[in-house]
PDB file of C-alpha atoms in Angstrom:
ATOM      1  CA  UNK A1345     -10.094 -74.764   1.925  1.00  0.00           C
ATOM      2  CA  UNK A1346      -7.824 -71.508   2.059  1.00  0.00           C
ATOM      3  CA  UNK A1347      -9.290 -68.976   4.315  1.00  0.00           C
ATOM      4  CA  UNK A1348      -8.705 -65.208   4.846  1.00  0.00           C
ATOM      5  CA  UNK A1349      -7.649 -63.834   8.398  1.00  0.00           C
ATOM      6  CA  UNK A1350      -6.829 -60.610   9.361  1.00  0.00           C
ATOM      7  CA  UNK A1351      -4.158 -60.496  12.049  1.00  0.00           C
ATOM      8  CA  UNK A1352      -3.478 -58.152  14.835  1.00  0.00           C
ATOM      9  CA  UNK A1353       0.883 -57.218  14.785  1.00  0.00           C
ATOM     10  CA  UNK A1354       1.541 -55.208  17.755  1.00  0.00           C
ATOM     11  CA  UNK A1355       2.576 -52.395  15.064  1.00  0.00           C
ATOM     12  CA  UNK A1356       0.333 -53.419  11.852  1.00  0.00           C
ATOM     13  CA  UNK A1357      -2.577 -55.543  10.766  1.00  0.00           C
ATOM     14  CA  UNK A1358      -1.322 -57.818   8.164  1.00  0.00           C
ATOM     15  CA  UNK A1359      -3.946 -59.815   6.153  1.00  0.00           C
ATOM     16  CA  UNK A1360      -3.300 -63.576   5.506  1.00  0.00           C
ATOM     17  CA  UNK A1361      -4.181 -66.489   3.617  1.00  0.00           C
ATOM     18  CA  UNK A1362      -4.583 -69.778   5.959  1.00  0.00           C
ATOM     19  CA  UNK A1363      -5.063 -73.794   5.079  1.00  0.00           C
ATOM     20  CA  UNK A1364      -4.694 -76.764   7.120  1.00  0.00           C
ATOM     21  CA  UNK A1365      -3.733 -77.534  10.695  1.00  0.00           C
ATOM     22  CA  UNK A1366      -0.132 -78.681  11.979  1.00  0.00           C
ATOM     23  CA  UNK A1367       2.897 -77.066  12.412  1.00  0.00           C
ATOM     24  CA  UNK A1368       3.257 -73.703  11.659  1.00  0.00           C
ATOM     25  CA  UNK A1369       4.900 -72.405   8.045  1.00  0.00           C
ATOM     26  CA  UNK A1370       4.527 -69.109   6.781  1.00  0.00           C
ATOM     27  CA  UNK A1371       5.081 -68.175   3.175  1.00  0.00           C
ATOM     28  CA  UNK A1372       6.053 -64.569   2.490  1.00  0.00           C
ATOM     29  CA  UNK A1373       5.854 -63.428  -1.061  1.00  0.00           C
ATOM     30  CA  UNK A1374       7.725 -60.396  -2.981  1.00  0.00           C
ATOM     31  CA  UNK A1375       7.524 -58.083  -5.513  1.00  0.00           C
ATOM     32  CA  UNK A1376       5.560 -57.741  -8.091  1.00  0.00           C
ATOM     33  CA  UNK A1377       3.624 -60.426  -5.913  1.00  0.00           C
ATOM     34  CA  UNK A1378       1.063 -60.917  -3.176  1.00  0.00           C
ATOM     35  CA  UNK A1379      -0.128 -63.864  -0.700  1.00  0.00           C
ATOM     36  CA  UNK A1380      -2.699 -65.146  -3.676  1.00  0.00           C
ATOM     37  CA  UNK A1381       0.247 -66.526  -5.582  1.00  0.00           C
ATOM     38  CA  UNK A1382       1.381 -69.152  -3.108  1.00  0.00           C
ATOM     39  CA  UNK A1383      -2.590 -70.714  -3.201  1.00  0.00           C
ATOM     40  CA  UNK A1384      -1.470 -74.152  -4.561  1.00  0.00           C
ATOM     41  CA  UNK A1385       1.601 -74.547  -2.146  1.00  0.00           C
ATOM     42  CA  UNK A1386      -0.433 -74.150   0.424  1.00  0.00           C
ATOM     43  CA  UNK A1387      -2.986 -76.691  -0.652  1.00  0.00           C
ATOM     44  CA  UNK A1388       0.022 -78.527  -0.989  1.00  0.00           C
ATOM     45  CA  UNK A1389       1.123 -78.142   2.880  1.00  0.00           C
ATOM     46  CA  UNK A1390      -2.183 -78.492   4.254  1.00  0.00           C
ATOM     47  CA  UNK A1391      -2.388 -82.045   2.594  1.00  0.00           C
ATOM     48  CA  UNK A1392       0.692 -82.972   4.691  1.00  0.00           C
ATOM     49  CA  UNK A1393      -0.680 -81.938   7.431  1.00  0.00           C
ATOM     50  CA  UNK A1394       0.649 -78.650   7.787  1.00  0.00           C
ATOM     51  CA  UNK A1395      -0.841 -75.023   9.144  1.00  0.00           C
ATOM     52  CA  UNK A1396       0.151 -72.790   5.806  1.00  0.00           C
ATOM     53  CA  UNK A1397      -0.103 -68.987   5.918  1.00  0.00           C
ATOM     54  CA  UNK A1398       0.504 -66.496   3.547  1.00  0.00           C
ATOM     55  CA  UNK A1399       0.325 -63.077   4.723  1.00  0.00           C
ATOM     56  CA  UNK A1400      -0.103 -60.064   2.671  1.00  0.00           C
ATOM     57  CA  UNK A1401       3.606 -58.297   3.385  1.00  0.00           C
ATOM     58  CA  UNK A1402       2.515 -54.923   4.936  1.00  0.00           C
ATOM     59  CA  UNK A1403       1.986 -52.335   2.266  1.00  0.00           C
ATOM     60  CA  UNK A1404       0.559 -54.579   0.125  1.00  0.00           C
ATOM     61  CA  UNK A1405      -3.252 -55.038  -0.277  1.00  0.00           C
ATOM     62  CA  UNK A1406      -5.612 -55.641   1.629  1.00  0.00           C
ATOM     63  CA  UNK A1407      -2.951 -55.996   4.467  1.00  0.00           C
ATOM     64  CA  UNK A1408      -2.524 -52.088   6.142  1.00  0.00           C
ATOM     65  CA  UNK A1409      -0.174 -49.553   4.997  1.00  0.00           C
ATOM     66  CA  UNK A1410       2.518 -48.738   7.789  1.00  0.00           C
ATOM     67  CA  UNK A1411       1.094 -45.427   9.408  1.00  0.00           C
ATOM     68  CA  UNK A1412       4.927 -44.124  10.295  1.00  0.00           C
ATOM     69  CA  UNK A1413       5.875 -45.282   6.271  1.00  0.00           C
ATOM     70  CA  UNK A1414       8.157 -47.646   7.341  1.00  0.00           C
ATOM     71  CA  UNK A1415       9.040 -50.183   4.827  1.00  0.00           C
ATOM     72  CA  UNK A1416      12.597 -51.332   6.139  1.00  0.00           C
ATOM     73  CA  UNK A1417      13.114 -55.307   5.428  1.00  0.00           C
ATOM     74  CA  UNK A1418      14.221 -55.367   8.858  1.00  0.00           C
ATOM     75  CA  UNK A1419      10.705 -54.157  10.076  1.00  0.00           C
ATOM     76  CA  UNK A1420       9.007 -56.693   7.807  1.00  0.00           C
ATOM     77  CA  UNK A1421      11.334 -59.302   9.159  1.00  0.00           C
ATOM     78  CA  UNK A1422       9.767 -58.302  12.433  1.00  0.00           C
ATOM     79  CA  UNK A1423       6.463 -58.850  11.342  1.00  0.00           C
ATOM     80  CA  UNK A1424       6.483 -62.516  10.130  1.00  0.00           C
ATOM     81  CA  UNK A1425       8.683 -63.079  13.849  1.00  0.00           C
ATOM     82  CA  UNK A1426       5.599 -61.451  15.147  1.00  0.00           C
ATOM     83  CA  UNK A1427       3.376 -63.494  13.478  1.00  0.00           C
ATOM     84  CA  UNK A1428       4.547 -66.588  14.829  1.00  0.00           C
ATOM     85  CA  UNK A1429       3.445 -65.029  18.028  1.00  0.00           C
ATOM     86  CA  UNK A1430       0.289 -64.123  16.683  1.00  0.00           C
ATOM     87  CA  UNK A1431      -0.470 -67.671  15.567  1.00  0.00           C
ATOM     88  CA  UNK A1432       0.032 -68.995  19.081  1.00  0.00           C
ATOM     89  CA  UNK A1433       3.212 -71.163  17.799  1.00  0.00           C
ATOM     90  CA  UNK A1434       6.602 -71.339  19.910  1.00  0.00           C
ATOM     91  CA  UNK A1435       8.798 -72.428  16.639  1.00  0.00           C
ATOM     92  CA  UNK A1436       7.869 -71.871  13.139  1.00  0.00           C
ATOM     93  CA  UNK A1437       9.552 -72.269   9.404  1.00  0.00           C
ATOM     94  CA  UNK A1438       9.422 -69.473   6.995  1.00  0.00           C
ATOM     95  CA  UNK A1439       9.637 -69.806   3.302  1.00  0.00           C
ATOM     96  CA  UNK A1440      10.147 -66.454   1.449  1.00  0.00           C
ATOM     97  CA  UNK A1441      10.473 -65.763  -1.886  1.00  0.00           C
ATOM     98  CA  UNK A1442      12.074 -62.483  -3.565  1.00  0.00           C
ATOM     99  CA  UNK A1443      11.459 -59.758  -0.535  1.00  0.00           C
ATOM    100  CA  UNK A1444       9.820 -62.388   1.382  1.00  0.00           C
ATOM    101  CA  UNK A1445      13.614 -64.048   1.104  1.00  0.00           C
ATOM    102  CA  UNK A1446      15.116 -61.243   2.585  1.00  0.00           C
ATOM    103  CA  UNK A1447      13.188 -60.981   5.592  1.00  0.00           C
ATOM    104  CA  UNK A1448      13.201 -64.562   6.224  1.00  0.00           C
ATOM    105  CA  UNK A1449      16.758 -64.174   5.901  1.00  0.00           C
ATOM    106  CA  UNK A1450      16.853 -61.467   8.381  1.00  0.00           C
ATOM    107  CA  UNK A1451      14.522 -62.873  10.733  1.00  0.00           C
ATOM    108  CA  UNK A1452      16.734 -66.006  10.808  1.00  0.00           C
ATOM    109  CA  UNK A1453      19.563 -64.099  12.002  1.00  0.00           C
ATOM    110  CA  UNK A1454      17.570 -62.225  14.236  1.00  0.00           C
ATOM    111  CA  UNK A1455      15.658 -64.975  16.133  1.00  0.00           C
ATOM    112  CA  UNK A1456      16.941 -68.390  15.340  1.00  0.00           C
ATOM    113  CA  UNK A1457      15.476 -69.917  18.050  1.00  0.00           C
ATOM    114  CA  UNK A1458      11.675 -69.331  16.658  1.00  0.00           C
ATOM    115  CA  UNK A1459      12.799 -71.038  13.313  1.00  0.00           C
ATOM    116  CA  UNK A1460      12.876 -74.825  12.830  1.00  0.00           C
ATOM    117  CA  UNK A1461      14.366 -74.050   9.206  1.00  0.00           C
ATOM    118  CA  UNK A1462      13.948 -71.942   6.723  1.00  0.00           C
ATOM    119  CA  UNK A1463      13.203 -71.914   2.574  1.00  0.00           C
ATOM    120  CA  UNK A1464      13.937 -69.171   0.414  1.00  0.00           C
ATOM    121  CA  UNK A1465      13.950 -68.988  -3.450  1.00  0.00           C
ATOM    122  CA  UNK A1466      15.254 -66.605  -5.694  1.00  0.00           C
ATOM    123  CA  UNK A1467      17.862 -64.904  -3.412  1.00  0.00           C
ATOM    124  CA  UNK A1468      21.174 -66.124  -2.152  1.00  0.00           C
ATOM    125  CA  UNK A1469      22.350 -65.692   1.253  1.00  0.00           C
ATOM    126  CA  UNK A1470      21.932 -61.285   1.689  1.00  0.00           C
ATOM    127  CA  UNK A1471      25.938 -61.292   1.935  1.00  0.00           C
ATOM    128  CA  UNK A1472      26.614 -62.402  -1.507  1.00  0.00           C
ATOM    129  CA  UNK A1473      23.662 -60.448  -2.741  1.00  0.00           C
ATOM    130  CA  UNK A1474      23.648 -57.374  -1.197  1.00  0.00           C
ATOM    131  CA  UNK A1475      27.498 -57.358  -0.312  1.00  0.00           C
ATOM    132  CA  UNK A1476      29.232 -59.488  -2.910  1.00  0.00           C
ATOM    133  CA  UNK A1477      27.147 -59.678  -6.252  1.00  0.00           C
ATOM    134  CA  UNK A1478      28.692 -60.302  -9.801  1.00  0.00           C
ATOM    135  CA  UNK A1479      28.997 -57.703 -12.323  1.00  0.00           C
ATOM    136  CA  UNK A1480      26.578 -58.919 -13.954  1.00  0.00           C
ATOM    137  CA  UNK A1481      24.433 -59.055 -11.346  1.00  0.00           C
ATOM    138  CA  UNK A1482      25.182 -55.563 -10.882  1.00  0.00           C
ATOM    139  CA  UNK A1483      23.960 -54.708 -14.409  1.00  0.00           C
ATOM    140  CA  UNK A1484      20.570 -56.838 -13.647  1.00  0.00           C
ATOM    141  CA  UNK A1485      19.826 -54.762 -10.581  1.00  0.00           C
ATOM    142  CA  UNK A1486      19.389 -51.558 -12.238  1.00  0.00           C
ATOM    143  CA  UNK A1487      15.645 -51.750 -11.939  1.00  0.00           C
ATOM    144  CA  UNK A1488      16.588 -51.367  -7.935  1.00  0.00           C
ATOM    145  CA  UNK A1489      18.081 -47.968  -8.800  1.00  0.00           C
ATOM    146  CA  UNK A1490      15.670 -46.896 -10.896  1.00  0.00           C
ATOM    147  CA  UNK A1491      13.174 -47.443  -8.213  1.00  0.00           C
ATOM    148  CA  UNK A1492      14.747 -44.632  -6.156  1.00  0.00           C
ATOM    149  CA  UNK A1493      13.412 -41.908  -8.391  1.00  0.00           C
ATOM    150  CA  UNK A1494      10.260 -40.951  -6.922  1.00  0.00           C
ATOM    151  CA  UNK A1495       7.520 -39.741  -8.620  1.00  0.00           C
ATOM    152  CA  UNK A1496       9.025 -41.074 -12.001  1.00  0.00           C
ATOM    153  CA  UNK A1497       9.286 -44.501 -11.039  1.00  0.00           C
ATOM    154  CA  UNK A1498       5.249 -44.433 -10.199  1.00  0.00           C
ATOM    155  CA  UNK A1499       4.275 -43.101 -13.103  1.00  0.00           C
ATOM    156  CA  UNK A1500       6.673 -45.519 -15.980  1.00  0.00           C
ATOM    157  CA  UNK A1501       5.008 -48.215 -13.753  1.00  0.00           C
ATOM    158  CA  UNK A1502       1.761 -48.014 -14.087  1.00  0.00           C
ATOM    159  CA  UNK A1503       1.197 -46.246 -17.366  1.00  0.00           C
ATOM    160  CA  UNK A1504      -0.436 -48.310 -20.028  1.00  0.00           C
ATOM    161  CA  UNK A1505      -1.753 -50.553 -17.604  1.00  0.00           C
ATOM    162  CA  UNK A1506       1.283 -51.691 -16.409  1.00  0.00           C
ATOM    163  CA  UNK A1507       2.985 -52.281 -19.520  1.00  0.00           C
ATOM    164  CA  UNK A1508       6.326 -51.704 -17.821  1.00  0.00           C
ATOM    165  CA  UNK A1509       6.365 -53.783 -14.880  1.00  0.00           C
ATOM    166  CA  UNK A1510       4.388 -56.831 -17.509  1.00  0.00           C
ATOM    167  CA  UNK A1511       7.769 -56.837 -19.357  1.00  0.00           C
ATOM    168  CA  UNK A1512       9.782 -56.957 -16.130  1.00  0.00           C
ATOM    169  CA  UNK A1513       7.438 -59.806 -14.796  1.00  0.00           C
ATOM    170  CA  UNK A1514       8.812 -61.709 -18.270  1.00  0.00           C
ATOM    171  CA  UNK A1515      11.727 -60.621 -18.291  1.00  0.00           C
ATOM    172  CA  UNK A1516      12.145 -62.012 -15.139  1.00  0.00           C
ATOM    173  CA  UNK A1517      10.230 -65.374 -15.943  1.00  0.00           C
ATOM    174  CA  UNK A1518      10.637 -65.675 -19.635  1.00  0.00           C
ATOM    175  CA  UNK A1519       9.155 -69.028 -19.759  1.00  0.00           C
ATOM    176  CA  UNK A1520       5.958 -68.358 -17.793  1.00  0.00           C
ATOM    177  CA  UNK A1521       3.113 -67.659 -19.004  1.00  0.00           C
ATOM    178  CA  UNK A1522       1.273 -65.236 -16.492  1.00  0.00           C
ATOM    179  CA  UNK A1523      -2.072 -64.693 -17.161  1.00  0.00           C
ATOM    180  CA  UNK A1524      -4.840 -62.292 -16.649  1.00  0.00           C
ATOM    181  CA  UNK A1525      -6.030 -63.808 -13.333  1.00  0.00           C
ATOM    182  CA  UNK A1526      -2.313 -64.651 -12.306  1.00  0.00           C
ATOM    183  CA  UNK A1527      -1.324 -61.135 -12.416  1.00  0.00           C
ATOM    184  CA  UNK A1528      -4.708 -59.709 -10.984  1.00  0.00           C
ATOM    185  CA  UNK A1529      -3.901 -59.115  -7.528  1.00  0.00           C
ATOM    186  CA  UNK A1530      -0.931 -57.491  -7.356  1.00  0.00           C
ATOM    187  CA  UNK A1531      -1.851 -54.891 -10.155  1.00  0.00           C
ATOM    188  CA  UNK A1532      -4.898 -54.434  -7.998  1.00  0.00           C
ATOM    189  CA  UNK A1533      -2.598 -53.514  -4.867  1.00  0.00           C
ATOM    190  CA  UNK A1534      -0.113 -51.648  -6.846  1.00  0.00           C
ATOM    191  CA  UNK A1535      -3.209 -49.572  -8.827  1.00  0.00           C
ATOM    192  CA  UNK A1536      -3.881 -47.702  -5.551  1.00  0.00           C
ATOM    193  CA  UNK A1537      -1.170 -44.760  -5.247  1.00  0.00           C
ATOM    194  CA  UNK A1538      -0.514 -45.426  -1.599  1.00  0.00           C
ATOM    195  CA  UNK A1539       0.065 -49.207  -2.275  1.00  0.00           C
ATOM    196  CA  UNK A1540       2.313 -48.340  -5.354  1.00  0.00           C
ATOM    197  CA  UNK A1541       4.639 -46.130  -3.321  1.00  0.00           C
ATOM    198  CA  UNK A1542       4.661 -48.499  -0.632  1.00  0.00           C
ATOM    199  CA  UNK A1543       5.753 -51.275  -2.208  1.00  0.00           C
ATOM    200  CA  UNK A1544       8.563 -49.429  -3.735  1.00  0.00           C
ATOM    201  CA  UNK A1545       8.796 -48.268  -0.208  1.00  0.00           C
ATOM    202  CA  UNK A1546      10.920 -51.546   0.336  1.00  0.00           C
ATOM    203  CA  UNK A1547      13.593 -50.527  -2.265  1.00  0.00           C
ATOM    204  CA  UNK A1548      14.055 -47.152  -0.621  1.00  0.00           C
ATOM    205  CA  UNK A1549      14.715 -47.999   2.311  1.00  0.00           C
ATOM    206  CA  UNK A1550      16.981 -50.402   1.575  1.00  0.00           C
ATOM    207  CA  UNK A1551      19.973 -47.770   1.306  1.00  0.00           C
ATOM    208  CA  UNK A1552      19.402 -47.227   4.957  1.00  0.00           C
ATOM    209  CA  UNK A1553      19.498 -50.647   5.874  1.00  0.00           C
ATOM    210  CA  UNK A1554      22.912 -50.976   4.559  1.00  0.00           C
ATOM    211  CA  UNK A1555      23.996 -47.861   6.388  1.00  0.00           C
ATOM    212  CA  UNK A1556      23.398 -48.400   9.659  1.00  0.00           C
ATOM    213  CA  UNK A1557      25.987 -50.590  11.131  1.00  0.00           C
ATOM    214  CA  UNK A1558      23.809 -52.688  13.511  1.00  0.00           C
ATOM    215  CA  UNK A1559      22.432 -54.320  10.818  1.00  0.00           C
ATOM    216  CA  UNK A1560      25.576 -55.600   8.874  1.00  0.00           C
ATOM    217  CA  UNK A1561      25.454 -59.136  11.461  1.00  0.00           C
ATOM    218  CA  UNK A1562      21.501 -59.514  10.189  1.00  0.00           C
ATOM    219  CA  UNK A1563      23.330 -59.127   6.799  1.00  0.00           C
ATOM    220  CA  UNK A1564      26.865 -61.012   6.916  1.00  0.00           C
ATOM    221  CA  UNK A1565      26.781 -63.408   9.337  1.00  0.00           C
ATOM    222  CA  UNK A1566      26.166 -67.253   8.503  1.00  0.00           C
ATOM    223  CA  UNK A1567      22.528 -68.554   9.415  1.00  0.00           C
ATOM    224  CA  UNK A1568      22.065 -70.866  12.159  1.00  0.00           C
ATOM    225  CA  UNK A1569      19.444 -72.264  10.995  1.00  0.00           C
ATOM    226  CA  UNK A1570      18.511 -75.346   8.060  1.00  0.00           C
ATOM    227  CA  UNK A1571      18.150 -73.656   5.023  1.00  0.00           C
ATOM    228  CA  UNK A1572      16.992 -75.071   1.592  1.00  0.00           C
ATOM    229  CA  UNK A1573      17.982 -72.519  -1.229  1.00  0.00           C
ATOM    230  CA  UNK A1574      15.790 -72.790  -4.619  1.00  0.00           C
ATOM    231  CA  UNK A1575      16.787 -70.648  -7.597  1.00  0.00           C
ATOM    232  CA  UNK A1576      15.442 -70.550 -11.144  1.00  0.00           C
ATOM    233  CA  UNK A1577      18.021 -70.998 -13.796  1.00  0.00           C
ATOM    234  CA  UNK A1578      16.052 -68.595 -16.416  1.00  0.00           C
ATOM    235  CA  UNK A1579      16.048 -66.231 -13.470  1.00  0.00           C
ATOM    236  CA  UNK A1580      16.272 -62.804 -14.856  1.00  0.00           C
ATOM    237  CA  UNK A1581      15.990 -61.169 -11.978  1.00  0.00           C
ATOM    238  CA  UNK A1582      18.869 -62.793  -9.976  1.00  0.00           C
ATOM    239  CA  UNK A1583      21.245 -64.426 -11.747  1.00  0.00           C
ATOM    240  CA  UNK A1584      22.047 -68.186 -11.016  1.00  0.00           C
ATOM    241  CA  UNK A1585      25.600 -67.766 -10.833  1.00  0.00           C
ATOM    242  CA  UNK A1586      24.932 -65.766  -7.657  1.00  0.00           C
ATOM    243  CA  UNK A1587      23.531 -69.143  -5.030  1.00  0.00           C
ATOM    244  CA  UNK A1588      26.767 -70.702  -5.916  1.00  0.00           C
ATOM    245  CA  UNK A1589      29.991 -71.129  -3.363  1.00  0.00           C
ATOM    246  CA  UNK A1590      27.413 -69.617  -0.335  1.00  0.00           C
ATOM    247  CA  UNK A1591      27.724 -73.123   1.801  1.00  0.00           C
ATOM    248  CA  UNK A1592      29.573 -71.717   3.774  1.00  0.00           C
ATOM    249  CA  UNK A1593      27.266 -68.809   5.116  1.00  0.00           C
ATOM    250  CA  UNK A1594      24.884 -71.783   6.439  1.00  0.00           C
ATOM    251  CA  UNK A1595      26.289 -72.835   9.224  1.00  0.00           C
ATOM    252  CA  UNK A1596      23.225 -75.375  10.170  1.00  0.00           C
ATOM    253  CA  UNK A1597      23.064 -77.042   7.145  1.00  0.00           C
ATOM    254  CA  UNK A1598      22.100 -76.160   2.949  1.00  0.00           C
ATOM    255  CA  UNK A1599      20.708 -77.753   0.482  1.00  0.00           C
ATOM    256  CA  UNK A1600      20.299 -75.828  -3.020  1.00  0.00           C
ATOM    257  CA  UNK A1601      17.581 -76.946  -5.624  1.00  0.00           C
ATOM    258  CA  UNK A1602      18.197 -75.623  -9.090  1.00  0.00           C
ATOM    259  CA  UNK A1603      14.490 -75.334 -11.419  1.00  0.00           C
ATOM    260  CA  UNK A1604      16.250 -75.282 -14.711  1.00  0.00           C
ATOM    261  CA  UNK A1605      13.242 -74.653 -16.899  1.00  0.00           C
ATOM    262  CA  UNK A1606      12.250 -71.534 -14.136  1.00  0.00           C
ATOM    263  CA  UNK A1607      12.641 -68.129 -13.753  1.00  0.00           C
ATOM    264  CA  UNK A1608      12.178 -66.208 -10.828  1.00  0.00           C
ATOM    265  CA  UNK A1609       8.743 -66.596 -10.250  1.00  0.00           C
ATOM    266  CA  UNK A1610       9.228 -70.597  -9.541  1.00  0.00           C
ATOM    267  CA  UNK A1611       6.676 -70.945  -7.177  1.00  0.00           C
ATOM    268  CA  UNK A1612       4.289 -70.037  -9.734  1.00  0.00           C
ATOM    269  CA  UNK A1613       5.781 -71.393 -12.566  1.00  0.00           C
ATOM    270  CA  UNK A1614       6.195 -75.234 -10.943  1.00  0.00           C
ATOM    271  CA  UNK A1615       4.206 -75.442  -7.578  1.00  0.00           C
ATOM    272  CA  UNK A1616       4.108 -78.812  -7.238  1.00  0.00           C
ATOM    273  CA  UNK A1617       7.409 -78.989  -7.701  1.00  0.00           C
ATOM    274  CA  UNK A1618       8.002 -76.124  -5.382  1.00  0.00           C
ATOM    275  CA  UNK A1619       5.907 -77.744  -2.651  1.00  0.00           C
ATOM    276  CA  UNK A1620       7.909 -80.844  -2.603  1.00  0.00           C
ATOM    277  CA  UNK A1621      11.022 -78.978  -2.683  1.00  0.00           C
ATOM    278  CA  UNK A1622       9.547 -77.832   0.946  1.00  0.00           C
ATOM    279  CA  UNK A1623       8.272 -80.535   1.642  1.00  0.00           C
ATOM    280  CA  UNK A1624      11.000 -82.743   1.687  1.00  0.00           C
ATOM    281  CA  UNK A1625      13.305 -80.117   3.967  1.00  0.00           C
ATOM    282  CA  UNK A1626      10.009 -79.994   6.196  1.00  0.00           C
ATOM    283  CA  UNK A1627      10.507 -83.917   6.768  1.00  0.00           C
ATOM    284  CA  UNK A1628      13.548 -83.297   8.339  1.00  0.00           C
ATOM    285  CA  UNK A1629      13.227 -80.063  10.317  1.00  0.00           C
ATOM    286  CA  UNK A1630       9.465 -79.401  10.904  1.00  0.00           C
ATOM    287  CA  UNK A1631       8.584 -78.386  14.230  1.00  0.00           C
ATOM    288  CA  UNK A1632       5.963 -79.905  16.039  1.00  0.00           C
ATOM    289  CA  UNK A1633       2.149 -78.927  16.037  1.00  0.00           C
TER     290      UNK A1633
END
């Protein structure tokens, strides 16, 4: 049975989604997403005997809004660290997907130590991505740009309920199918102004996190920790020429699983299939209980 909890950060409450008992993994979603949509990989990792949690990224309902506005992925990197804490677990893996592959990203670099291994899907390591993308990359991250215009960017969202941000969703997943109930949640969150600017929040600040200098190692440097890479190759979003020749940047060990009837919503698109994905890198690098 999944389970909502409300968690004390030191600098945010963050809501979350729990199931199971075991080790400790922690699935952080992205955008246009929220906790809800990783429900059957959880179910999943709780039947292998697993503690799964899904936290609501901060700014995203019904988890609080950042009182100082910050929205930096290195702050929400901070948060799921934090939440290991918070869970009373010494070593944890993180599985992130979209922004939620960022920050597990970051927090990788950051505190190794606390990570068993991590999964991420839908995002290459952040130095080809955010330092070394394609062209055509380039041309599919425009939506990134255009999410700098404040005030505009709000209101093409959410006019005709969303009409906008449905195409991107299919754009982005052109085989999936995502219903009424799928899509619930996050246009819920993102209905509420405060929620909406938050969540673009992320993609403003992200200009200042490539600025300041003492973040290029979070950034550049290879991960020293297990990683298991999943892309979608209908990804729309990020394109799946971008997770390839990145082995190198994992200097613990990488594995990449290719969904080549997915886009970049895999997780929702094919959970099972997602969940063993996880599974099977959990077999090897889980910590203990």
């Amino acid at each position: 049975m999944i389970r909502s909890v409300d968690i004390e950060l030191p600098n945010i409450t963050l809501a979350t989604l729990q199931c199971g008992q075991g080790p400790l993994v922690i699935c952080a979603h992205g955008f246009p997403d929220t906790a809800h949509s990783f429900e059957p990989v959880l179910q999943h990792l709780a039947a292998a005997g697993y503690h799964a949690v899904a936290p609501f990224l901060r700014g995203y309902a019904p988890s609080a809004l950042a009182a100082d506005g910050d929205y930096r992925i290195t702050t929400v990197a901070d948060d799921l660290l934090a939440l290991i804490d918070a869970l009373g677990a010494e070593r944890a893996v993180l599985v992130g997907h979209d922004w939620g592959a960022v920050a597990t990203y970051i927090a990788a670099a950051k505190a190794p130590d606390k990570l068993a291994a991590i999964v991420t899907a839908a995002v290459p390591h952040l130095r080809r991505f955010l330092l070394q993308p394609s062209a055509r990359q380039l041309y599919r991250s425009r939506y990134m740009g255009f999410f700098q215009l404040r005030g505009i960017a709000e209101r093409r969202m959410a006019a005709d309920d969303f009409a906008w941000l449905r195409a991107l969703i299919k754009h982005w997943s052109p085989s999936w199918q995502a219903d009424a109930r799928a899509l619930a949640p996050v246009l819920a969150s993102l209905s509420q102004p405060q929620y909406q600017r938050a969540a673009l929040g992320y993609y403003r600040s992200l200009p200042g996190v490539l600025a300041n200098p003492r973040n290029w190692p979070l950034i550049g440097a290879p991960l020293a920790v297990p990683a298991q890479v999943i892309c979608g190759a209908q990804d729309g979003c990020i394109g799946a020429e971008m997770f390839e020749s990145q082995a190198h940047l994992f200097s613990a060990g990488y594995a990449l699983s290719r969904f080549e009837d997915a886009g970049h919503f895999m997780h929702c698109e094919q959970p099972q299939r997602f969940a063993e994905v996880v599974l099977a890198h959990l077999a090897q690098h889980a910590p203990t209980a």
